[in-house]
mmCIF file of C-alpha atoms and ligand atoms in Angstrom:
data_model
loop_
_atom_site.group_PDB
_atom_site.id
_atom_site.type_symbol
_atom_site.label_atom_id
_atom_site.label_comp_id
_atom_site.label_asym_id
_atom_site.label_seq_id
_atom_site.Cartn_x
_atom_site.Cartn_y
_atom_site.Cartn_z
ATOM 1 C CA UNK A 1 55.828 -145.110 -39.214
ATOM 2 C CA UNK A 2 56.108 -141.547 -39.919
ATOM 3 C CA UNK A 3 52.762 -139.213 -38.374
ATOM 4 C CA UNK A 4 52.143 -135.796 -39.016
ATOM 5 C CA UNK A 5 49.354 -133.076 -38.498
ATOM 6 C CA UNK A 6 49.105 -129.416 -38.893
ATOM 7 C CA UNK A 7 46.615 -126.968 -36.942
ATOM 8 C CA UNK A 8 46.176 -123.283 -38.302
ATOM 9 C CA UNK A 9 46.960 -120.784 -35.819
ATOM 10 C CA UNK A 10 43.484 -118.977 -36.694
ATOM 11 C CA UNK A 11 41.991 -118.767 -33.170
ATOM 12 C CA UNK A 12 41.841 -120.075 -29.665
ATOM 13 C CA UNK A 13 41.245 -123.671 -29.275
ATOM 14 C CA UNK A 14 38.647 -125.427 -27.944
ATOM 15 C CA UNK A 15 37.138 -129.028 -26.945
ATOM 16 C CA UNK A 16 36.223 -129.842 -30.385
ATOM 17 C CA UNK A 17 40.209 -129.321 -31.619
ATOM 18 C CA UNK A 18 41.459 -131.421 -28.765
ATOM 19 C CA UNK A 19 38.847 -134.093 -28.688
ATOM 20 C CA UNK A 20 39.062 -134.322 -32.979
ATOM 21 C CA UNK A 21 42.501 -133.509 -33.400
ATOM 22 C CA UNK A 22 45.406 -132.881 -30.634
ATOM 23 C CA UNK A 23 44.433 -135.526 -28.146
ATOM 24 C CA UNK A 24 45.294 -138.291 -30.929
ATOM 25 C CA UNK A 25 48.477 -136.102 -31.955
ATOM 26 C CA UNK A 26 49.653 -136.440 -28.306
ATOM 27 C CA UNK A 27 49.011 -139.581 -28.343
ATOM 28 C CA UNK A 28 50.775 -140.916 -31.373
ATOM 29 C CA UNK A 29 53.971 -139.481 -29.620
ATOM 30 C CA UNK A 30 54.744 -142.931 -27.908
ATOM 31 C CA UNK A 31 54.009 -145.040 -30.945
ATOM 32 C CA UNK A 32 55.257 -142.880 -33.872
ATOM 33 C CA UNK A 33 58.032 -140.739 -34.677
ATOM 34 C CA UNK A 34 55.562 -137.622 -34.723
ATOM 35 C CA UNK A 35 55.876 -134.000 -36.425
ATOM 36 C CA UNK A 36 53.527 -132.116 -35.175
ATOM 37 C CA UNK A 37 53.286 -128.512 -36.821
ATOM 38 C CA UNK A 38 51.523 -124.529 -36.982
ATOM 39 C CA UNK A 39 50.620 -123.974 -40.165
ATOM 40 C CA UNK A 40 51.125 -120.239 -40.116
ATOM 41 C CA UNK A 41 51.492 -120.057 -43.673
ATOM 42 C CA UNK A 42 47.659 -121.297 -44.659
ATOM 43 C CA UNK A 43 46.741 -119.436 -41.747
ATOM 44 C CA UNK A 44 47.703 -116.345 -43.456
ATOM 45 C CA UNK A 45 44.727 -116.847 -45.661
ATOM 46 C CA UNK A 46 42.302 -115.796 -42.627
ATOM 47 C CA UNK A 47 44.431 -113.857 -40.282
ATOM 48 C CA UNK A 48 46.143 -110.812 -42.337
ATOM 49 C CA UNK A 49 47.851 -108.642 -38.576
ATOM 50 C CA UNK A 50 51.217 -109.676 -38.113
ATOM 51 C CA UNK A 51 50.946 -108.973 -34.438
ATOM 52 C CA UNK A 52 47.927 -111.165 -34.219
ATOM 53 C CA UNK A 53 49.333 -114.255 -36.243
ATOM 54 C CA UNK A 54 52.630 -114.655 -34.177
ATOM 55 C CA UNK A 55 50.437 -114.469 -30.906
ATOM 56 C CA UNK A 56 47.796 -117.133 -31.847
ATOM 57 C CA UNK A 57 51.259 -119.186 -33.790
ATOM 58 C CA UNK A 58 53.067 -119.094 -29.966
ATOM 59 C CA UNK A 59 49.729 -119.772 -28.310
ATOM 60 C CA UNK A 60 49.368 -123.223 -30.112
ATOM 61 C CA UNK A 61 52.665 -123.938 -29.374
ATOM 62 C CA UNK A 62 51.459 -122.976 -25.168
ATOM 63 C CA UNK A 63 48.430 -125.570 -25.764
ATOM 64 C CA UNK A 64 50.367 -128.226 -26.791
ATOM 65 C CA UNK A 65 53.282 -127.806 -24.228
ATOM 66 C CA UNK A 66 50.927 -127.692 -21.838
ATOM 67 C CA UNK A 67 48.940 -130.369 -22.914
ATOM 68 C CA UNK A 68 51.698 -132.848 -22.985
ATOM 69 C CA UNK A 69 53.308 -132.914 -26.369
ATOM 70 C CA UNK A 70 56.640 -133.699 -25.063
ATOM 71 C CA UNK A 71 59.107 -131.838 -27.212
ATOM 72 C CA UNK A 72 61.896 -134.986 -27.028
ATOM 73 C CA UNK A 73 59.517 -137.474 -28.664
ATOM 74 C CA UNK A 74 57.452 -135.507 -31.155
ATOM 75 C CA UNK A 75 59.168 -132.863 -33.563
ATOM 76 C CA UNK A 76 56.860 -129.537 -32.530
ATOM 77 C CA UNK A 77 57.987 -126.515 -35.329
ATOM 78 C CA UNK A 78 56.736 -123.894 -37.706
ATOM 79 C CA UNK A 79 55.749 -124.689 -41.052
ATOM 80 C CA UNK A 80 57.688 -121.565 -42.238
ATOM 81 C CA UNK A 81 61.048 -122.738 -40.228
ATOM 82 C CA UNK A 82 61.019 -125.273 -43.579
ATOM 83 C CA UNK A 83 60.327 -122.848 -46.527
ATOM 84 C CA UNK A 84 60.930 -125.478 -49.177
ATOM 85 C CA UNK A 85 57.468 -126.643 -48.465
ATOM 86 C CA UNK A 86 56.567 -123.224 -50.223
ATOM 87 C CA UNK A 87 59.014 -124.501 -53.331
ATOM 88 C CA UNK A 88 57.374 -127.831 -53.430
ATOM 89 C CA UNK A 89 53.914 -126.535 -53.468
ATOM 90 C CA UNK A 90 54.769 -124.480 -56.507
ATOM 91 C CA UNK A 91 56.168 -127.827 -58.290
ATOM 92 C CA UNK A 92 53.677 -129.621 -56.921
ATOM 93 C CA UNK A 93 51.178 -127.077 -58.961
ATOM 94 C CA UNK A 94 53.156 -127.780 -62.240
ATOM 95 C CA UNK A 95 51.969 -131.071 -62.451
ATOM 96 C CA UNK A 96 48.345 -131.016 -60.918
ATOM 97 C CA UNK A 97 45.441 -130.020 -62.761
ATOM 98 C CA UNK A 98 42.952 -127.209 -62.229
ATOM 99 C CA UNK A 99 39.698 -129.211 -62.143
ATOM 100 C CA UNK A 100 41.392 -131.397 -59.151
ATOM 101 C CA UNK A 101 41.444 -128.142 -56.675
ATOM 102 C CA UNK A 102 38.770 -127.025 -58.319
ATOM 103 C CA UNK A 103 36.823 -129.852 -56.856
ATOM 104 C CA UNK A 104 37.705 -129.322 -53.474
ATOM 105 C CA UNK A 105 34.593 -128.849 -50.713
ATOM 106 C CA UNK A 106 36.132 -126.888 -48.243
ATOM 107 C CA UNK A 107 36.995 -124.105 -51.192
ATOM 108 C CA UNK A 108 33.637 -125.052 -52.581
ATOM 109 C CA UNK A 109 32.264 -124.204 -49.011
ATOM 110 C CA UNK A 110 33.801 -121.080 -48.085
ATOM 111 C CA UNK A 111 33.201 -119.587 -51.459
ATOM 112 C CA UNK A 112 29.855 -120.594 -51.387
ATOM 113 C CA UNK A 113 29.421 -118.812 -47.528
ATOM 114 C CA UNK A 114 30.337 -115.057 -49.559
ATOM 115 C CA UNK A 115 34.580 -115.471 -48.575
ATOM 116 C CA UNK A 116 36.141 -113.739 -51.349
ATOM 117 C CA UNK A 117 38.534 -116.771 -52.633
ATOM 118 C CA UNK A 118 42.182 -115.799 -52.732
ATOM 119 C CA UNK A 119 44.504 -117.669 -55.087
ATOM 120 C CA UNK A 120 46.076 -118.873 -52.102
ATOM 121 C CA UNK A 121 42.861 -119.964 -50.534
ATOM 122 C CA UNK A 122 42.139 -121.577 -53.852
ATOM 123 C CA UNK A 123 45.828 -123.180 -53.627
ATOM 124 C CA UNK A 124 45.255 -124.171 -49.890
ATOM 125 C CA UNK A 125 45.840 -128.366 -50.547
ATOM 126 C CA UNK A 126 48.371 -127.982 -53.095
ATOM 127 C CA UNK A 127 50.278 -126.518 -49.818
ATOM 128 C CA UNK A 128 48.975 -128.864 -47.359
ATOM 129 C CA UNK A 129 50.113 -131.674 -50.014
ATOM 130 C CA UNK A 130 53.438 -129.883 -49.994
ATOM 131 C CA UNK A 131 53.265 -129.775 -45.929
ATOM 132 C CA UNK A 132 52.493 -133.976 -46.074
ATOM 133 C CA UNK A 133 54.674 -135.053 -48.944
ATOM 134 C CA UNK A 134 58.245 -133.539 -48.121
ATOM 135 C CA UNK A 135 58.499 -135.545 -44.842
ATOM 136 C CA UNK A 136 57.401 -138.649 -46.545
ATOM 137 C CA UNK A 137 54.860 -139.264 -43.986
ATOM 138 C CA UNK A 138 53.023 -142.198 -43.905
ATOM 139 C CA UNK A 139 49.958 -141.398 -42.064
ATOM 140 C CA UNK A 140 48.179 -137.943 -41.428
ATOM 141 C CA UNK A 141 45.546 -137.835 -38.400
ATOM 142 C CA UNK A 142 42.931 -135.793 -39.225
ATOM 143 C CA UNK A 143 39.113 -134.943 -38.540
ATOM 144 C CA UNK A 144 36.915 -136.471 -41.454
ATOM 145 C CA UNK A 145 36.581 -132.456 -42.770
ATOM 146 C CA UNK A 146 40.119 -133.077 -43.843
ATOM 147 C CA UNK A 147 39.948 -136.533 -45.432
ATOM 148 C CA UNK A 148 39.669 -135.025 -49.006
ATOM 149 C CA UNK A 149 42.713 -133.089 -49.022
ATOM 150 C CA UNK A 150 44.476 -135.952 -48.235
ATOM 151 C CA UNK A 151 42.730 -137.806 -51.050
ATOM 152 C CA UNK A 152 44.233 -134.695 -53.074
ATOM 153 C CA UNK A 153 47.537 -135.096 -51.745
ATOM 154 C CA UNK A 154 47.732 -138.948 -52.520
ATOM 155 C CA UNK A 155 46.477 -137.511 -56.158
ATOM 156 C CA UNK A 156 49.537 -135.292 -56.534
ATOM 157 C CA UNK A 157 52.408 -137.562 -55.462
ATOM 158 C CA UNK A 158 50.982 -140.191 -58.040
ATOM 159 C CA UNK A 159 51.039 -137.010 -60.696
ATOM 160 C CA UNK A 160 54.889 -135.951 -59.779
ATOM 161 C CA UNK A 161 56.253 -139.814 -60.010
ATOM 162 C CA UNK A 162 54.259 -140.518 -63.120
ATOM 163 C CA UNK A 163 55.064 -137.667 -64.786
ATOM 164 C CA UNK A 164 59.461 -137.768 -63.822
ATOM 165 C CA UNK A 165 59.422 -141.645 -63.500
ATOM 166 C CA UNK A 166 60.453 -141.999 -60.327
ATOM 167 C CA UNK A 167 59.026 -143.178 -56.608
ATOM 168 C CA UNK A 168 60.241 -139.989 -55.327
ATOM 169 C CA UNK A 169 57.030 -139.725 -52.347
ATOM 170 C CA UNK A 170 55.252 -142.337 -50.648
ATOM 171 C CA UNK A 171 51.858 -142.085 -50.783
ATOM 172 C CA UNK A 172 50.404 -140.856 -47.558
ATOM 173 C CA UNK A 173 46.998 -142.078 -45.507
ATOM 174 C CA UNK A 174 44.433 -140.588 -43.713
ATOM 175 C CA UNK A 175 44.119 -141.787 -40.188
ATOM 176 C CA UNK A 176 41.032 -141.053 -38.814
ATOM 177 C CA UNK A 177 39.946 -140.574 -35.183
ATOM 178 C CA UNK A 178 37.036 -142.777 -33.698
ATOM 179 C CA UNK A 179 35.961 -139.032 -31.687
ATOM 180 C CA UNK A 180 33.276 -137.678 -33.263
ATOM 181 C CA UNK A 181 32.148 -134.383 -33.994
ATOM 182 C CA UNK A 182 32.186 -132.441 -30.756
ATOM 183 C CA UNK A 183 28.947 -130.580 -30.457
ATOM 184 C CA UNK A 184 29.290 -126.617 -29.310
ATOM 185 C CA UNK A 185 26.672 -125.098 -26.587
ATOM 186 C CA UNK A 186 24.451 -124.138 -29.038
ATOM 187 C CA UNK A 187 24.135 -128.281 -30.460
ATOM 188 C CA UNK A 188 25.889 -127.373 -33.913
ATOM 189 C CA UNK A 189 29.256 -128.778 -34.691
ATOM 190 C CA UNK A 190 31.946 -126.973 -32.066
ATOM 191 C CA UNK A 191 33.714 -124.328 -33.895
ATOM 192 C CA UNK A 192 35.335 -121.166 -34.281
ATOM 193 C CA UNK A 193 33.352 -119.682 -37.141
ATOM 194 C CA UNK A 194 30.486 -120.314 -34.776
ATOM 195 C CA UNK A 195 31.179 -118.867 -31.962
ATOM 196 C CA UNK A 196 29.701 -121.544 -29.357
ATOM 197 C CA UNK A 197 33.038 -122.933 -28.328
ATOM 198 C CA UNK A 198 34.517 -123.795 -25.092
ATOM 199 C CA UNK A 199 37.966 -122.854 -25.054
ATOM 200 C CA UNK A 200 40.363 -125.654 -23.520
ATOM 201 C CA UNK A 201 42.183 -122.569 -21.775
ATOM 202 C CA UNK A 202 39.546 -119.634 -20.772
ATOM 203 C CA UNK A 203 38.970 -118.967 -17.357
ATOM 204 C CA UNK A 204 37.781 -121.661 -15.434
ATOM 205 C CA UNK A 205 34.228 -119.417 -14.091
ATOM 206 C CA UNK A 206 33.713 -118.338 -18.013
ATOM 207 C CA UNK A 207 34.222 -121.958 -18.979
ATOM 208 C CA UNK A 208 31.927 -122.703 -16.497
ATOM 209 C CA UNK A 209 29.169 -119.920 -17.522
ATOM 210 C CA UNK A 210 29.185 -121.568 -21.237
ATOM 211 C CA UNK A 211 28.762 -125.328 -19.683
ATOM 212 C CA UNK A 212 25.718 -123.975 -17.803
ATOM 213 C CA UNK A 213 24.245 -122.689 -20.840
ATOM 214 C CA UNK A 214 24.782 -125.497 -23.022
ATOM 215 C CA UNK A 215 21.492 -126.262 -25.085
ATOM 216 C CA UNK A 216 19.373 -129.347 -23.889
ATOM 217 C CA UNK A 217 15.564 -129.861 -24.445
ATOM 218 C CA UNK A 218 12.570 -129.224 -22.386
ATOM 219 C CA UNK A 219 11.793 -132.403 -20.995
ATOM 220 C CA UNK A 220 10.551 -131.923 -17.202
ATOM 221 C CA UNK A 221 12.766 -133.154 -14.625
ATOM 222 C CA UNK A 222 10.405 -135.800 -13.699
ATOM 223 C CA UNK A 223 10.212 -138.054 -16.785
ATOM 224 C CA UNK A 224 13.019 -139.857 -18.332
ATOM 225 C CA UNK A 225 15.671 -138.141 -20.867
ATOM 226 C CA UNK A 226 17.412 -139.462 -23.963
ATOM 227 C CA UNK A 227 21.194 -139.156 -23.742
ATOM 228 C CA UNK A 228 21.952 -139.940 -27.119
ATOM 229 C CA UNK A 229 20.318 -136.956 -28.350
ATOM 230 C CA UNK A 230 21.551 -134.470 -25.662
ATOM 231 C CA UNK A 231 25.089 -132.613 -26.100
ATOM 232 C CA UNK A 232 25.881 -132.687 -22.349
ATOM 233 C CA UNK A 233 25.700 -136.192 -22.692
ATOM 234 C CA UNK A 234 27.931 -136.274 -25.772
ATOM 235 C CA UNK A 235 30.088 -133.840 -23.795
ATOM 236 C CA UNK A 236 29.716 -136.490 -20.469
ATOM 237 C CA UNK A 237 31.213 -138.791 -23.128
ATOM 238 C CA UNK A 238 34.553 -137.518 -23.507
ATOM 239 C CA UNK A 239 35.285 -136.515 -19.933
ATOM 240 C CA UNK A 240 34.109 -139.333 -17.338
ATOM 241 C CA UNK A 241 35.270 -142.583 -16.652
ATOM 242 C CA UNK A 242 33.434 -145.690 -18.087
ATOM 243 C CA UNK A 243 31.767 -146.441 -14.904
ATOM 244 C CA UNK A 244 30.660 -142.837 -14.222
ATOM 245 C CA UNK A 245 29.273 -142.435 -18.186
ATOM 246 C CA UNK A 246 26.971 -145.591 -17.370
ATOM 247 C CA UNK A 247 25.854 -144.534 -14.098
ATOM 248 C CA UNK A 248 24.640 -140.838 -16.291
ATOM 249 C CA UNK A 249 23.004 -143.102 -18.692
ATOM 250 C CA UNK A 250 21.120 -144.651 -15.626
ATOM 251 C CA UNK A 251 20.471 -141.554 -14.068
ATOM 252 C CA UNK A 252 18.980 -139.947 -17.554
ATOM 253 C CA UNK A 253 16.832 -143.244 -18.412
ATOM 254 C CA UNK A 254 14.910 -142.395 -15.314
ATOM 255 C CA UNK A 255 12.784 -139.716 -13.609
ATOM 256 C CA UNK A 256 13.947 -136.990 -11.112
ATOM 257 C CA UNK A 257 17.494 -136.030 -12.828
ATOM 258 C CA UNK A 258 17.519 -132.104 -13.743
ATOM 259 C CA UNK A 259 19.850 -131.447 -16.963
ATOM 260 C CA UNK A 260 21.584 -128.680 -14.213
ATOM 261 C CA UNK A 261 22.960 -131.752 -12.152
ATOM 262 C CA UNK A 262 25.346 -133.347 -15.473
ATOM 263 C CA UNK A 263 26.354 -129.927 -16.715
ATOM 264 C CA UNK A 264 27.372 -129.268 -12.915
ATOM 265 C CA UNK A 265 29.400 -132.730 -13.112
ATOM 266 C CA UNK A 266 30.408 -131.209 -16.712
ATOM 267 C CA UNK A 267 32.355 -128.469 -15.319
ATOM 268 C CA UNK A 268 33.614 -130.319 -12.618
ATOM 269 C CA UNK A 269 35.102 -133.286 -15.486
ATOM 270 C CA UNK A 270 36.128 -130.112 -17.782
ATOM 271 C CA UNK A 271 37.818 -128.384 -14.607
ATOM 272 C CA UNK A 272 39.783 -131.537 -13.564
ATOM 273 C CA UNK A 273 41.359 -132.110 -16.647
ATOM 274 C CA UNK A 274 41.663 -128.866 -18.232
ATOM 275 C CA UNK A 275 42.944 -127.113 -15.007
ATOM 276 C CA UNK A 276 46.782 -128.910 -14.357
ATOM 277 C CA UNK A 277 47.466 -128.150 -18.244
ATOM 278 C CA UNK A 278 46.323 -124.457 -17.489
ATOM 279 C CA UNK A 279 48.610 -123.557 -14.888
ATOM 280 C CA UNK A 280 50.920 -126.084 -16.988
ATOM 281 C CA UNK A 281 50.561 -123.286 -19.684
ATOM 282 C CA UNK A 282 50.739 -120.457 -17.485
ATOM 283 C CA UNK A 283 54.227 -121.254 -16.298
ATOM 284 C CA UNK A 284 54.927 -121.796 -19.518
ATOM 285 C CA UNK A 285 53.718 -118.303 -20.566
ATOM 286 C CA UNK A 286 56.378 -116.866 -18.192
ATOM 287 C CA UNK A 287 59.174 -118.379 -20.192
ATOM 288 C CA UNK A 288 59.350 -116.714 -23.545
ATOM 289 C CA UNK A 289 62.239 -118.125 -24.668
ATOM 290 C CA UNK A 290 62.051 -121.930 -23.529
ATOM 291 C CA UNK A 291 59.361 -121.870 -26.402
ATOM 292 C CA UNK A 292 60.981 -120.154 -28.908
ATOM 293 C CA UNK A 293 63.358 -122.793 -28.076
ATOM 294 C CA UNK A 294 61.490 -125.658 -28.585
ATOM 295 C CA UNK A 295 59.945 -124.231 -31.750
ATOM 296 C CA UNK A 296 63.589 -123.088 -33.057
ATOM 297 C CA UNK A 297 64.469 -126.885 -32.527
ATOM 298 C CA UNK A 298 61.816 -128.765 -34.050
ATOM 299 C CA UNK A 299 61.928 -126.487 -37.296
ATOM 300 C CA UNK A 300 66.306 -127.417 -37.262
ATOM 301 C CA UNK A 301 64.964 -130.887 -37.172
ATOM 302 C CA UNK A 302 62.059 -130.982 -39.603
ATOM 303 C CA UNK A 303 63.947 -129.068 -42.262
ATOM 304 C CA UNK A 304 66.965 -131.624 -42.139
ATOM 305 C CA UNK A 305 64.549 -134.165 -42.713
ATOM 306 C CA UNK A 306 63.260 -132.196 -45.745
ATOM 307 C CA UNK A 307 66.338 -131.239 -47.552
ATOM 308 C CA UNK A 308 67.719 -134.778 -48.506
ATOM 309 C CA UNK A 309 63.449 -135.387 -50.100
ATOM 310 C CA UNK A 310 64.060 -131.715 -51.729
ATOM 311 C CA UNK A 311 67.238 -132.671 -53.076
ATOM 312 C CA UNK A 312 65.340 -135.531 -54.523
ATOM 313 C CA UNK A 313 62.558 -134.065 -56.459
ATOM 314 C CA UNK A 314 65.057 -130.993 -57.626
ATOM 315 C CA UNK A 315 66.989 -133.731 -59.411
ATOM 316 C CA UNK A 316 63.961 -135.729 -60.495
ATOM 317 C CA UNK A 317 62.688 -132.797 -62.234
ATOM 318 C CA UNK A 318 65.518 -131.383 -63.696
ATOM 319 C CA UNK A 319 66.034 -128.233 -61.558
ATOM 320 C CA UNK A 320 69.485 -128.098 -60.244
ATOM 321 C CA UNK A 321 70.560 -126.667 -57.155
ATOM 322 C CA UNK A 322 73.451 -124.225 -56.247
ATOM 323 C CA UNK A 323 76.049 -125.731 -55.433
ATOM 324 C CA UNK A 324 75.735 -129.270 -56.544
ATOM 325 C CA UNK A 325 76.612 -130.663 -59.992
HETATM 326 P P1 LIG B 401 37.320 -124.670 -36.425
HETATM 327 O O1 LIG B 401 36.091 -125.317 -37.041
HETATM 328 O O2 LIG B 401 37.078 -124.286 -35.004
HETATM 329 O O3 LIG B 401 37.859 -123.534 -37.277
HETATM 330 P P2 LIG B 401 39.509 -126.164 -37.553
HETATM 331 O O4 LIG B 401 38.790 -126.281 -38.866
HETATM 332 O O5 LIG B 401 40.677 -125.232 -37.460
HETATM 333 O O6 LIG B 401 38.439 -125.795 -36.407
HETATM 334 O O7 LIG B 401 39.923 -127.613 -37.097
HETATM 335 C C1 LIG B 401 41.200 -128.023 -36.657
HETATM 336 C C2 LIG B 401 41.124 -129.502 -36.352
HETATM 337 O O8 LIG B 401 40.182 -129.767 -35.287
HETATM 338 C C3 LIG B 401 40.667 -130.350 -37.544
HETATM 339 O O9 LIG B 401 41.421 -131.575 -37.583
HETATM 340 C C4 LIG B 401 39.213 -130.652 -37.259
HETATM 341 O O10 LIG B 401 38.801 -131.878 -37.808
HETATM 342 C C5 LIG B 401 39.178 -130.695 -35.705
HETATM 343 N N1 LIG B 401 37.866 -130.201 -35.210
HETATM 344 C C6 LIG B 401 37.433 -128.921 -35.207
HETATM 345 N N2 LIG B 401 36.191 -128.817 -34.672
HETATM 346 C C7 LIG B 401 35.813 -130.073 -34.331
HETATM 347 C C8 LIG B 401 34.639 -130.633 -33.725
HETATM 348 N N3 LIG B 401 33.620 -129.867 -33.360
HETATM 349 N N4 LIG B 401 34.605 -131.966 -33.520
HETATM 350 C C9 LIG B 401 35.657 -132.753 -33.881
HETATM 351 N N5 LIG B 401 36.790 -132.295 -34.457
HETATM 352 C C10 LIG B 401 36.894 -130.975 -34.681
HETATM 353 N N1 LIG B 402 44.170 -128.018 -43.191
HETATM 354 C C1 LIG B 402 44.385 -128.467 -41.836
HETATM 355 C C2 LIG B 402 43.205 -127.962 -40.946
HETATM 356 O O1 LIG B 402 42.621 -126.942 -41.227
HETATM 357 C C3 LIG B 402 45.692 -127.978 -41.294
HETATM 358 C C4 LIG B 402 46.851 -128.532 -42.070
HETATM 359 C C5 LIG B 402 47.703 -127.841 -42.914
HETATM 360 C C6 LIG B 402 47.275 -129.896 -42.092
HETATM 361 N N2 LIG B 402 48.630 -128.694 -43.435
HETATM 362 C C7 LIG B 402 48.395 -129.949 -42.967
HETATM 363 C C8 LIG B 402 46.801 -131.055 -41.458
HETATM 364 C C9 LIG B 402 49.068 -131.176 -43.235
HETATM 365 C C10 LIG B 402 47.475 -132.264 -41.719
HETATM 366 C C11 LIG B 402 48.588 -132.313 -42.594
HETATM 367 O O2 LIG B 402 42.912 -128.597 -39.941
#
C-alpha cells in the first residue's frame, strides 16, 4: 500500500497538527511505503514573502526529523522538487467541471470569512488531486476537514479515465484518524487562524504559560468535575498512559481536585514528550545541509516515481513528449 499526506508550510505547528495529522504519518512509516510531503506550492496561496515561505518549508521538514520521520523508510520532499504535479493539475482541470470546485467547503468557508478568493485558492483540490493522483497512492491520512477533497480527487481520476478510456489512476481513499479534534486553550478547535495553539516546539516555560491558562469552568474545587467536557482532560487524553488517564478520571469524579493540579501534570506529559524531539530539532537546526539533503533526496525519489505515471497520462491524452515518439 502506497500512503501519502501533505502539510502546508503556513505556520508553526502545534498539538492539534501532530495529534490529527503527523503522529499517524510517522506512524504509517513501518507499515507503508510512505511519502510524506510540504506543500509549498498551495501554501503560496496564504504566505506571499519568499523569505518567510522557505523558513516555515525547512521548519516542517525540522518537526518531522525531529519527530521521528525516519528519512530511509518514508520519502520526506518538496512538492515543487516534482513540478509535473503543476502539469497534471492543469490536465486534471481540462476534464473537471466548474460546479465540482465550486462546491467545495473549505473555498466556500474562507470566502465566506471576507478572504479575497484567488484563482489558485479557488483551484486549491484540483492541485491537491494532482499532489494524490501522480503517485498512485492508495490511501491519504487526513483530518475529517480534508475528507472532501479527497472525495474530489476520487471525482477527477474517474473524469480523466472515462473521458481517454483508460485505468490510468487508481482511485485513492481517505484514511481517517480515530484522534479527534484537538481543542486549543481557549476550548475552540486548535488552530492557527485562532491563535490559541500550543506549539509542539516553543519554549518549554511559554508552553507552559499557555497550559496554565487553558480554559476550564468554574466548578469549586470541592465538588466533583466532568472530564468529558473539560479540554485539559481532552488534552490528559493524548499524553498519559492508560492507567494514569483513569486514575484523572477518578480524581475529577470526586471532590478536592483543583483544575491547577492536571494542567500542572499537563505540562509535565507535554514536557516529557515534546522535550527529546526539541533538542532532537535543535541539533538538527545546526546542520543546514543534512536537511537540504534529505529534502534534495526524497524529491529525486518522488519525482522518479512520477515520471513513468506522467508518461502515462501524456500518452493517454494525446500530448506527446520531447523526445519520445
Ligand atoms: P490549522 O487549522 O492550524 O491551519 P491545518 O488546516 O494546516 O491547521 O491542518 C493541517 C493538518 O492538521 C490537517 O490534516 C488537519 O486535519 C490537522 N489538524 C489541524 N488542527 C487540528 C485540530 N485542532 N485537531 C485535529 N487535527 C487538526
Ligand atoms: N490540503 C491539505 C491541508 O491543508 C494539505 C495537502 C495538500 C494534502 N496536498 C495534499 C494532504 C495531498 C493530503 C494529500 O491539510
Amino acid at each position: 500500500m502506497r500512503i501519502l499526506s501533505g502539510v502546508q508550510p503556513s505556520g508553526k505547528l502545534h498539538l492539534g497538527n501532530y495529534f490529527g495529522a503527523m503522529k499517524q504519518h510517522i506512524e504509517d512509516q513501518d507499515a507503508h511505503e510512505a511519502f510524506i510531503f510540504i506543500a509549498n506550492y498551495h501554501a503560496l496561496t496564504t504566505i506571499q514573502d519568499a523569505g518567510r515561505l522557505r523558513e516555515l518549508t525547512r521548519d516542517v521538514a525540522l518537526d518531522y526529523l525531529a519527530l521521528g520521520l525516519d528519512p530511509k523508510k518514508a520519502c520526506l520532499f518538496r512538492q515543487s522538487d516534482v513540478p509535473e504535479v503543476t502539469e497534471l493539475a492543469w490536465i486534471l482541470s481540462t476534464v473537471t467541471g466548474m460546479g465540482l470546485l465550486e462546491r467545495a467547503h473549505s473555498y466556500k468557508d474562507k470566502v465566506a470569512k471576507g478572504i479575497s478568493a484567488s484563482v489558485g485558492l479557488f483551484a486549491y483540490p484540483m492541485l491537491m488531486a494532482a499532489d494524490i493522483l501522480i503517485y498512485r497512492s492508495n490511501l491519504v491520512p487526513v483530518g475529517k476537514d480534508q475528507v472532501q477533497h479527497i472525495e474530489m480527487t476520487q471525482d477527477m481520476a474517474g473524469y480523466f479515465n472515462n473521458t481517454f478510456g483508460r485505468e490510468v489512476f487508481v482511485r485513492p481513499e481517505a484514511k481517517l484518524n480515530e484522534a479527534a479534534i484537538v481543542p486549543g486553550i481557549d476550548g475552540q478547535k486548535m488552530s492557527k487562524s485562532y491563535g490559541n495553539t500550543i506549539e509542539l516546539f516553543e519554549d518549554p516555560k511559554s508552553a507552559r504559560t499557555k497550559i496554565m491558562s487553558i480554559k476550564t469552568d468554574s466548578t469549586p474545587v470541592d465538588a466533583p468535575k466532568n472530564p468529558e467536557t473539560c479540554n485539559v482532560f481532552a488534552l490528559l487524553r493524548l499524553l498519559a498512559s492508560r492507567e494514569e488517564l483513569a486514575e484523572w478520571e477518578r480524581r475529577y469524579r470526586a471532590p478536592g481536585m483543583g483544575y491547577g493540579d492536571a494542567k500542572k501534570r499537563l505540562a509535565e506529559l507535554f514536557e516529557d514528550r515534546f522535550g527529546p524531539a526539541r533538542e532532537r530539532r535543535a541539533a538538527l537546526a545546526k546542520d543546514a545541509r543534512r536537511v537540504e539533503d534529505v529534502l534534495a533526496d526524497g524529491g529525486r525519489r518522488a519525482r522518479a516515481a512520477a515520471e513513468p505515471v506522467m508518461q502515462d497520462v501524456r500518452e493517454a491524452c494525446g500530448i506527446i513528449k520531447a523526445g519520445r515518439t
